[in-house]
CSV table of C-alpha atoms in Angstrom, one decimal:
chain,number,residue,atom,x,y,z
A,1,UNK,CA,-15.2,-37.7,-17.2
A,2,UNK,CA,-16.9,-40.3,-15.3
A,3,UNK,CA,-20.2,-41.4,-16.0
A,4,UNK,CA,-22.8,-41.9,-13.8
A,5,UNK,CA,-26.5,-43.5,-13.7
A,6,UNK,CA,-28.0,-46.7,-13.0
A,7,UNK,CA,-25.8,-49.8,-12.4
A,8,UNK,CA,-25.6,-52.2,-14.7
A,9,UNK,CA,-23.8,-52.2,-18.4
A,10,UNK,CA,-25.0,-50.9,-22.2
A,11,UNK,CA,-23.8,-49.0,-25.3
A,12,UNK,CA,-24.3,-44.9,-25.3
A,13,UNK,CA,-23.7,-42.8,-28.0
A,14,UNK,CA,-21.0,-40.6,-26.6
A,15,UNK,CA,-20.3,-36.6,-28.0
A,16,UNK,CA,-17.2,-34.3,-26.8
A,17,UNK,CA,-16.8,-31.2,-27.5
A,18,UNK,CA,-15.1,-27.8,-27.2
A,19,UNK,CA,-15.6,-24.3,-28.1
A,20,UNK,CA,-13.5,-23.2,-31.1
A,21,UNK,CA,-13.7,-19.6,-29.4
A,22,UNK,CA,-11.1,-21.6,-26.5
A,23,UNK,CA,-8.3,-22.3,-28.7
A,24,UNK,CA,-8.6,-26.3,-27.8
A,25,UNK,CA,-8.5,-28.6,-30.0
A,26,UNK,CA,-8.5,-32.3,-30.0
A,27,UNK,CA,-5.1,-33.9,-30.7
A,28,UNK,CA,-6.2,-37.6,-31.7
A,29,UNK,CA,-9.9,-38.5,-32.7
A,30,UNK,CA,-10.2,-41.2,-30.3
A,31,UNK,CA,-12.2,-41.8,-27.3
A,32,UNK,CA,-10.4,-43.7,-24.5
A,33,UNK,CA,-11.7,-45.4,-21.7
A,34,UNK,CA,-9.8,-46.4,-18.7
A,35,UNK,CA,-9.8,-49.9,-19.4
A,36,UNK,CA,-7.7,-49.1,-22.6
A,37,UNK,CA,-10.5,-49.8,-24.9
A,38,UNK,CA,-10.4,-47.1,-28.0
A,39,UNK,CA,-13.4,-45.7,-30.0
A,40,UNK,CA,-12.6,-43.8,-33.6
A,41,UNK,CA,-14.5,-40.8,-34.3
A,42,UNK,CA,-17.5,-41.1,-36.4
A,43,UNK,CA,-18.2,-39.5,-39.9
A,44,UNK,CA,-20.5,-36.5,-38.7
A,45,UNK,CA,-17.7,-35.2,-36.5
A,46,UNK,CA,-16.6,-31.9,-36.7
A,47,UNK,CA,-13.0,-30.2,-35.7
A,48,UNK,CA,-15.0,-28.9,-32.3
A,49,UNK,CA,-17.2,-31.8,-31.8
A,50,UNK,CA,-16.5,-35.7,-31.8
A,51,UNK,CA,-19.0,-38.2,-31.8
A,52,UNK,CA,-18.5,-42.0,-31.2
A,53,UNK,CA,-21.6,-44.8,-30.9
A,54,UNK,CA,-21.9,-48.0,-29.5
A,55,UNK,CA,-19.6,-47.1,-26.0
A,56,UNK,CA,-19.4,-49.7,-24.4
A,57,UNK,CA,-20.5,-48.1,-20.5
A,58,UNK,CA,-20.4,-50.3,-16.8
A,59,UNK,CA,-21.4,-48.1,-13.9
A,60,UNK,CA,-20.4,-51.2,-12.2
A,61,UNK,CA,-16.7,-50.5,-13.0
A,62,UNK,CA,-16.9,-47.3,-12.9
A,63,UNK,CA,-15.4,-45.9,-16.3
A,64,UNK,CA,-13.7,-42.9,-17.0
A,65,UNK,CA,-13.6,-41.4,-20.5
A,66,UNK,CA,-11.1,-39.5,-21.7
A,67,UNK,CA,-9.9,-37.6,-24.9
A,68,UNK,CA,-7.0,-35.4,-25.6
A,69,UNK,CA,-6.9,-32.1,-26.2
A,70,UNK,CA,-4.5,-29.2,-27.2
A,71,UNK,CA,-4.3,-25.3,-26.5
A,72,UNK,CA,-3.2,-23.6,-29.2
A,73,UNK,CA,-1.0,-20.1,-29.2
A,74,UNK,CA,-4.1,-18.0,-29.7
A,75,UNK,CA,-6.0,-20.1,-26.1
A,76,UNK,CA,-7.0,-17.7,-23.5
A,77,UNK,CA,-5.5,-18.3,-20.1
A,78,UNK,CA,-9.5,-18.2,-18.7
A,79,UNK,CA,-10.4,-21.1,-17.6
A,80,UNK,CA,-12.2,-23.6,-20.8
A,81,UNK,CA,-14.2,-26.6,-20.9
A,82,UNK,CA,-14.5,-29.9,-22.7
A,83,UNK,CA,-18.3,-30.6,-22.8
A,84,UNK,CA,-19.1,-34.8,-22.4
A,85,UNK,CA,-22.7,-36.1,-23.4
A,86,UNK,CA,-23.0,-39.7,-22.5
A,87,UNK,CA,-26.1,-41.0,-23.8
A,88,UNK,CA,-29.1,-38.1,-22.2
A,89,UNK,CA,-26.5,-37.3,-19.3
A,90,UNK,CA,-24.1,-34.4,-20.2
A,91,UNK,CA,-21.2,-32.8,-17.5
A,92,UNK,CA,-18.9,-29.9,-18.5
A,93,UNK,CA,-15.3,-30.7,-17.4
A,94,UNK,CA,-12.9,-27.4,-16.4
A,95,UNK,CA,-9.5,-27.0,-18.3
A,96,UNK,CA,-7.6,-24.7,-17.3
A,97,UNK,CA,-4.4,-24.2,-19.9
A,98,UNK,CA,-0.7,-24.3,-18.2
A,99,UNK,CA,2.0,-22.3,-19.7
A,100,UNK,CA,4.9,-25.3,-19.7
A,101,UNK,CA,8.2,-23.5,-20.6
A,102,UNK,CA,11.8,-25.9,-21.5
A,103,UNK,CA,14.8,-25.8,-19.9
């Protein structure tokens, strides 16, 4: 997820989360951002919802902000989403869950 909004640099609060209904769940509870800084989850999250404060955020730079997820053997093959709220702007990102079979 990338966020977007007026240029210049602050902290957000940031909240990710999925629906337990999808079978995703969050492998790590970490925020990364794509300059390799980490963000632990805070006390109030939840096994559906992480929430991390003081996120660092440049529009300038242009961040991206990722976190990891896995399906698990009850996930649907319909399409899911991991919901982002960066400070008051939110965005809904598609995952769509790939069968990965070994050789």
């Amino acid at each position: 997820m990338t966020p977007v909004g007026e240029a210049g640099a602050g902290h957000a609060r940031v909240v990710v989360g999925v629906d337990p209904a999808s079978g995703l769940a969050f492998t790590c509870s970490q925020l990364t951002v794509n300059d390799g800084t980490t963000y632990p989850a805070g006390g109030d999250s939840r096994e559906d919802v992480l929430s991390f404060e003081g996120v660092t955020i440049d529009s300038e730079v242009n961040p991206e902000l990722s976190v990891e997820v896995v399906a698990g053997e009850q996930a649907s093959e319909e399409p899911a989403v991991v919901s982002f709220v960066v400070g008051l702007a939110s965005c809904a990102v598609p995952v769509t869950i790939v069968n990965s079979t070994e050789e």
